[in-house]
Amino acid sequence: MHDIKAIRENPEAFDAALALRGEEGWADDLLLIDKHRREAIQWAEEAQAEANKAAKEAGAAKGRGDEAEFERLRTLSAAKKQEKAEREEKARIEEAQMEQILMTLPNAPLPDVPEGSSEDDNQEMHRWGNPRNFAFDPKEHYEVPGAATGLDFETAAKLSGSRFVVLKGAMTRLHRALAQFMLDTHIDKNGLTEMWTPVLVRDEAMMGTGQLPKFEEDSYRTTNGWWLIPTSEVSLTNTVAGDVLAAKDLPIRMTAHSQCFRSEAGSAGKDTAGMLRQHQFEKVEMVSVTTPEESRAELDRMTKCAEGILEALDIPYRTVVLCTGDMGFGAQRTHDIEAWLPGQNTYREISSCSVCGDFQARRMNARYRPTPEAKPQFVHTLNGSGLAVGRCLIAVVENYQQEDGSITLPETLRPYMGHATAIAANGTLIH
């Protein structure tokens, strides 16, 4: 959420930043509401002062036996108290209106974010690895025999409908192995703290990270009011909601493996084949909470943590910085990591790492003290996939497929797969 004080101080800069996100001319509207709100607060304070003065003078009039003056002043005091209540209600309404607008406006991009309106304007930062030259036409993951036996979309449709999958046998173990490998790497090598958090959260948590109120249709809600998390970014980031942290305890770096749930609203007809875009999937998430001075460097660090997973699996990838028109709602800058999928002959997103500045912290009221005596300031938050487990499974299957339909297993994963070296074309493990 944006700071109304900053908008007040530099409305032109605010409008210019949001124009890059496709939002035009909000400063004047917000500042008018803010003006009315502050006037109402001032008038309420003046009315309270007048009520107090009248009450004091009424007491004096009572003491000297002037009943007429006492009644006049008592009536005046009551009227001023009523005026105070009305002004406070007006201020509350203006505050709610201003907050409603601020809660639906996207974050302002950092100066080093490229301008653009769509993914066509994203800029490639670098590539790693060379796509393999196949002696045959590589298949998509759901067509590779060694994987196809373990990807049961028909049963999943019977259970739940489209955009679900039932994993079987070696595919289930590969999926589990990938998640375990990611967690171990982030904990042992990257220094993140493993967490386990609920997948059901309250409205406040979804508001805190920006899923509500603007993107309600993208998530699932239970009949008793909980929300199924679209990513554990929601639960991890909100662990510091309402807190005042000590600077010595920052940065906080967390990781969690969780189920994720997304309605995929607006994606009808997109990526319907296979398990690239699902309503239920798993991710290993990374979240950092840090100081304003360190947050931009933390984004680069988080990006390297995600890239390191693909490098350890020897999967070619490229990293792009998203343009202003393609960034997520809460991001100041986003790095997308795209794995090479030979079956599609293209790179596809497998991780998205974003720095949010104090945008989420304001919504959550998450702060820290630079020194023990200092006034609390808002922390900065970051989040990133480290990685999307299902998409990583797709990348392994497609990059390691063999002409006979088998799938060679990356050496890094073999200890997690009972030291199997491959998955045969019939879906069994080869030791």
XYZ file of C-alpha atoms in Angstrom:
431
model
C 0.000 0.000 0.000
C 1.223 3.485 -0.767
C 2.094 6.151 1.801
C -0.311 9.091 1.614
C 2.382 11.343 3.116
C 4.707 10.551 0.217
C 1.885 11.245 -2.255
C 1.224 14.551 -0.504
C 4.892 15.532 -0.768
C 5.345 14.575 -4.429
C 2.077 13.886 -6.260
C 3.699 14.258 -9.692
C 6.186 11.472 -8.971
C 3.381 9.234 -7.696
C 1.289 9.732 -10.829
C 4.312 9.234 -13.090
C 5.215 5.944 -11.356
C 1.686 4.558 -11.524
C 1.302 5.630 -15.143
C 4.017 3.082 -15.881
C 1.698 0.452 -14.363
C -1.311 1.567 -16.414
C -2.919 3.628 -13.635
C -3.518 7.260 -14.527
C -4.058 10.389 -12.420
C -4.865 9.140 -8.922
C -2.961 11.755 -6.925
C -5.550 14.554 -7.220
C -8.418 12.302 -6.122
C -6.463 10.910 -3.196
C -5.232 14.293 -2.055
C -8.778 15.731 -2.135
C -10.029 12.874 0.041
C -6.995 13.329 2.297
C -7.732 17.073 2.578
C -11.325 16.422 3.605
C -10.181 13.752 6.077
C -7.635 16.041 7.733
C -10.134 18.918 7.864
C -12.678 16.662 9.559
C -10.072 15.560 12.104
C -9.113 19.183 12.794
C -12.747 20.225 13.187
C -13.392 17.299 15.516
C -10.460 18.378 17.683
C -11.713 21.972 17.741
C -15.218 20.821 18.655
C -13.795 18.717 21.493
C -11.815 21.700 22.781
C -14.936 23.896 22.673
C -16.963 21.186 24.416
C -14.347 20.957 27.172
C -14.270 24.750 27.562
C -18.080 24.950 27.749
C -18.208 22.141 30.304
C -15.636 23.898 32.479
C -17.461 27.215 32.281
C -20.751 25.449 33.006
C -19.259 24.125 36.223
C -18.220 27.616 37.217
C -21.714 28.971 36.402
C -23.252 26.239 38.527
C -20.962 27.140 41.373
C -22.045 30.763 41.398
C -25.739 29.841 41.067
C -26.269 31.134 37.514
C -28.691 28.434 36.354
C -29.517 30.074 33.014
C -25.846 30.327 32.036
C -25.275 26.789 33.308
C -28.019 25.409 31.061
C -26.776 27.385 28.046
C -23.216 26.133 28.476
C -24.304 22.565 29.162
C -26.371 22.584 25.949
C -23.426 24.066 24.057
C -21.069 21.403 25.414
C -23.469 18.637 24.368
C -23.838 20.161 20.897
C -20.081 20.373 20.455
C -19.682 16.745 21.539
C -22.278 15.773 18.938
C -20.416 17.856 16.345
C -17.171 16.106 17.313
C -18.781 12.689 16.798
C -20.127 13.725 13.387
C -16.736 15.072 12.291
C -15.008 11.895 13.452
C -17.474 9.803 11.484
C -16.816 11.912 8.399
C -13.067 11.454 8.900
C -13.602 7.700 9.283
C -15.577 7.544 6.022
C -12.934 9.557 4.175
C -10.189 7.340 5.641
C -11.999 4.189 4.517
C -12.517 5.611 1.018
C -8.860 6.577 0.746
C -7.702 3.180 2.007
C -10.010 1.383 -0.417
C -8.366 3.192 -3.327
C -4.830 2.724 -2.004
C -5.407 -0.993 -1.455
C -6.244 -1.476 -5.139
C -3.353 0.498 -6.652
C -0.229 -1.449 -7.704
C 3.241 -0.853 -6.339
C 5.492 1.730 -7.951
C 8.364 0.245 -10.016
C 11.986 0.868 -9.119
C 13.898 3.192 -11.446
C 15.887 0.293 -12.949
C 12.761 -1.537 -14.181
C 12.370 -1.392 -18.002
C 9.275 0.366 -19.266
C 6.796 -1.646 -21.294
C 3.220 -2.816 -21.604
C 3.493 -6.609 -21.967
C 5.821 -9.604 -21.731
C 7.190 -8.654 -25.139
C 8.951 -5.740 -23.425
C 10.687 -7.852 -20.766
C 14.471 -7.793 -20.925
C 16.715 -10.821 -20.743
C 19.404 -10.529 -18.073
C 21.396 -13.686 -18.820
C 21.245 -17.330 -19.861
C 22.802 -20.420 -18.353
C 23.409 -23.788 -19.977
C 23.011 -24.995 -23.532
C 19.837 -26.743 -24.680
C 20.555 -30.359 -25.556
C 20.682 -31.433 -29.194
C 18.304 -34.383 -29.483
C 18.724 -37.036 -32.157
C 14.929 -37.327 -32.168
C 11.983 -34.978 -31.831
C 11.649 -34.332 -28.073
C 8.199 -34.807 -26.615
C 6.246 -32.746 -24.108
C 6.297 -34.149 -20.582
C 2.902 -35.851 -20.746
C 3.899 -37.609 -23.997
C 7.172 -39.108 -22.705
C 6.380 -42.794 -22.025
C 8.389 -42.960 -18.803
C 6.370 -40.081 -17.387
C 2.992 -40.700 -19.032
C 2.371 -43.858 -16.999
C 2.627 -41.796 -13.817
C 0.580 -38.777 -14.890
C -3.089 -39.712 -14.554
C -5.240 -36.833 -15.754
C -8.296 -39.025 -16.376
C -8.618 -40.131 -12.760
C -7.932 -36.584 -11.575
C -10.752 -35.311 -13.799
C -13.064 -37.927 -12.310
C -12.132 -36.755 -8.815
C -11.882 -33.014 -9.292
C -12.337 -31.876 -12.897
C -9.861 -30.269 -15.263
C -6.460 -28.824 -14.294
C -5.704 -31.533 -11.750
C -3.407 -34.556 -11.906
C -2.906 -37.779 -9.979
C 0.763 -38.775 -9.767
C 1.715 -42.424 -9.601
C 4.822 -44.470 -8.925
C 8.115 -42.983 -10.073
C 6.531 -39.641 -10.953
C 5.298 -39.296 -7.364
C 8.745 -40.088 -6.049
C 10.419 -37.697 -8.504
C 8.024 -34.953 -7.443
C 8.803 -35.595 -3.768
C 12.533 -35.833 -4.448
C 12.569 -32.462 -6.185
C 10.830 -30.748 -3.274
C 13.183 -32.380 -0.761
C 16.244 -31.439 -2.802
C 15.079 -27.820 -3.063
C 14.449 -27.569 0.673
C 17.782 -29.144 1.595
C 19.621 -26.788 -0.751
C 17.934 -23.676 0.587
C 18.465 -24.737 4.196
C 21.995 -26.170 4.042
C 23.534 -24.055 1.281
C 21.520 -20.840 1.129
C 20.943 -20.313 4.844
C 17.142 -20.111 4.806
C 15.071 -21.213 7.781
C 12.589 -23.978 6.999
C 9.006 -23.215 7.994
C 5.733 -25.116 7.905
C 2.663 -22.898 7.821
C -1.116 -23.255 7.406
C -2.610 -23.342 3.929
C -5.824 -21.823 5.280
C -5.568 -18.143 6.190
C -7.787 -15.260 7.239
C -8.789 -12.208 5.206
C -6.128 -10.125 6.933
C -3.324 -12.347 5.664
C -4.529 -12.158 2.055
C -4.907 -8.395 2.422
C -1.411 -8.129 3.843
C 0.324 -9.591 0.801
C -1.997 -7.998 -1.738
C -4.244 -10.836 -2.922
C -7.236 -8.965 -1.501
C -9.265 -6.997 -2.235
C -8.415 -6.738 -5.942
C -7.733 -10.380 -6.836
C -10.421 -12.240 -4.924
C -11.477 -14.261 -7.976
C -7.982 -15.733 -8.331
C -8.204 -17.676 -5.053
C -10.472 -20.186 -3.361
C -12.452 -19.435 -0.202
C -14.013 -21.930 2.162
C -17.611 -21.606 3.297
C -16.483 -20.568 6.782
C -14.330 -17.719 5.510
C -10.787 -19.065 5.273
C -8.760 -18.675 2.097
C -6.657 -21.421 0.512
C -3.249 -19.886 -0.063
C -2.165 -19.299 -3.678
C 1.431 -19.577 -2.424
C 3.091 -19.789 0.992
C 4.308 -16.242 0.379
C 1.024 -15.318 2.072
C 1.580 -17.252 5.281
C 5.360 -16.757 5.478
C 5.266 -12.986 4.945
C 2.419 -12.528 7.404
C 4.398 -14.173 10.202
C 5.779 -10.667 10.901
C 2.434 -8.848 10.579
C 1.969 -6.345 13.383
C 5.501 -6.916 14.711
C 8.216 -4.407 15.545
C 11.468 -6.235 14.859
C 14.992 -5.438 15.981
C 17.462 -4.493 13.247
C 19.884 -7.141 14.561
C 17.338 -9.849 13.712
C 17.197 -8.858 10.027
C 17.290 -10.200 7.446
C 14.820 -12.984 8.113
C 15.064 -15.593 5.346
C 12.432 -18.315 5.242
C 11.526 -21.222 3.006
C 8.548 -23.572 2.984
C 7.218 -26.421 0.874
C 3.444 -26.197 0.594
C 0.366 -26.998 -1.392
C -0.858 -24.003 -3.390
C -4.319 -23.332 -4.804
C -5.276 -20.996 -7.647
C -8.508 -20.653 -9.552
C -6.596 -19.679 -12.734
C -9.341 -17.162 -13.462
C -8.929 -15.727 -16.924
C -6.742 -18.573 -18.198
C -9.442 -20.605 -19.927
C -7.958 -22.461 -22.868
C -4.376 -21.643 -21.841
C -1.907 -24.477 -21.112
C -4.699 -27.015 -20.785
C -2.539 -30.010 -21.764
C -0.339 -31.618 -19.148
C 0.405 -30.245 -15.681
C 1.909 -26.856 -16.496
C -1.046 -24.859 -15.154
C -2.973 -26.525 -12.319
C -5.530 -25.518 -9.705
C -3.572 -27.408 -7.030
C 0.204 -27.612 -7.108
C 3.272 -27.496 -4.876
C 5.986 -24.919 -4.499
C 9.048 -24.372 -2.403
C 8.763 -20.697 -1.555
C 11.375 -18.213 -0.362
C 10.503 -15.083 1.637
C 12.880 -12.447 2.987
C 12.185 -9.638 5.440
C 14.924 -7.032 5.482
C 15.833 -3.363 5.765
C 15.231 -0.792 3.011
C 18.976 -0.450 2.457
C 19.456 -4.165 1.766
C 16.297 -5.137 -0.117
C 17.544 -4.596 -3.676
C 20.670 -6.683 -3.027
C 18.466 -9.294 -1.368
C 16.527 -9.643 -4.625
C 19.725 -10.535 -6.473
C 20.622 -13.018 -3.746
C 17.189 -14.644 -3.849
C 17.364 -14.883 -7.636
C 20.706 -16.703 -7.396
C 19.217 -19.132 -4.864
C 16.482 -20.058 -7.348
C 18.888 -20.227 -10.299
C 21.164 -22.505 -8.292
C 18.482 -25.210 -8.165
C 18.314 -25.373 -11.959
C 22.094 -25.297 -12.267
C 22.404 -28.224 -9.847
C 19.882 -30.119 -11.998
C 21.762 -29.048 -15.168
C 18.638 -27.565 -16.728
C 19.237 -24.618 -19.092
C 17.433 -21.431 -18.163
C 17.268 -17.738 -18.802
C 16.524 -14.923 -16.365
C 14.506 -11.898 -17.429
C 13.547 -8.683 -15.663
C 9.863 -7.957 -16.120
C 8.825 -4.628 -17.591
C 6.534 -2.206 -15.770
C 3.437 -3.532 -17.527
C 4.098 -7.212 -16.779
C 5.010 -7.092 -13.093
C 2.790 -8.463 -10.384
C 0.600 -6.142 -8.332
C 2.840 -5.882 -5.260
C 6.251 -5.909 -6.936
C 8.772 -3.103 -7.322
C 11.014 -5.267 -9.517
C 10.658 -8.892 -10.614
C 13.116 -11.425 -12.011
C 11.494 -14.359 -13.823
C 13.558 -17.496 -14.283
C 12.471 -19.535 -17.284
C 13.524 -23.162 -17.728
C 14.153 -24.567 -21.185
C 11.437 -27.064 -22.175
C 12.546 -28.933 -25.318
C 9.103 -30.469 -25.807
C 7.716 -26.976 -26.326
C 10.955 -25.668 -27.829
C 10.801 -22.609 -25.600
C 11.597 -21.219 -22.167
C 8.778 -21.257 -19.580
C 8.580 -19.552 -16.211
C 9.614 -21.727 -13.286
C 10.342 -19.043 -10.695
C 9.425 -15.427 -10.088
C 11.441 -13.431 -7.532
C 10.194 -10.001 -6.472
C 11.130 -7.185 -4.145
C 8.073 -5.379 -2.769
C 9.695 -2.584 -0.770
C 7.429 -1.499 2.095
C 4.275 -2.084 0.012
C 3.249 -5.253 1.885
C 4.698 -4.076 5.195
C 2.335 -1.084 5.263
C -0.622 -3.368 4.696
C 0.591 -5.696 7.477
C 2.017 -2.982 9.761
C 5.326 -4.860 9.912
C 8.124 -2.645 11.232
C 11.605 -2.642 12.727
C 13.759 -0.323 14.833
C 17.083 0.647 13.181
C 18.408 1.183 16.725
C 16.807 0.299 20.073
C 15.843 3.945 20.640
C 14.800 4.738 17.067
C 11.273 5.257 15.790
C 9.928 2.110 14.067
C 10.163 2.019 10.283
C 8.520 -0.329 7.814
C 10.495 -3.385 6.760
C 10.937 -4.427 3.157
C 9.659 -7.819 1.964
C 10.642 -10.136 -0.886
C 9.282 -13.396 -2.210
C 10.316 -15.940 -4.823
C 9.709 -19.479 -6.013
C 12.533 -21.775 -5.212
C 11.062 -23.546 -7.290
C 7.610 -24.536 -8.535
C 7.851 -28.304 -7.983
C 5.516 -29.473 -10.743
C 7.126 -27.261 -13.354
C 10.534 -28.478 -12.267
C 9.329 -32.052 -12.762
C 8.258 -31.087 -16.288
C 11.694 -29.594 -16.948
C 13.491 -32.730 -15.729
C 11.289 -35.061 -17.768
C 11.633 -33.062 -20.976
C 15.352 -32.308 -20.705
C 16.373 -35.828 -19.656
C 14.070 -37.847 -21.935
C 15.640 -40.554 -24.103
C 14.641 -41.827 -27.516
C 13.390 -45.147 -26.070
C 10.932 -43.271 -23.805
C 12.998 -43.581 -20.642
C 14.136 -40.641 -18.519
C 17.658 -40.319 -17.142
C 17.725 -38.919 -13.618
C 20.001 -35.966 -12.782
C 22.856 -37.105 -10.563
C 21.829 -34.558 -7.930
C 18.468 -36.290 -7.478
C 19.677 -39.884 -7.379
C 20.241 -40.023 -3.601
C 16.619 -38.898 -3.198
C 15.436 -41.595 -5.608
C 16.929 -44.605 -3.848
C 20.031 -44.181 -6.041
C 18.039 -45.014 -9.154
C 19.688 -43.764 -12.349
C 16.661 -43.563 -14.622
C 12.962 -44.129 -15.086
C 12.202 -46.791 -17.661
C 9.705 -46.320 -20.488
C 7.195 -48.388 -18.491
C 7.513 -46.003 -15.530
C 9.620 -48.155 -13.210
C 12.861 -47.056 -11.593
C 16.151 -48.364 -12.988
C 18.920 -48.920 -10.454
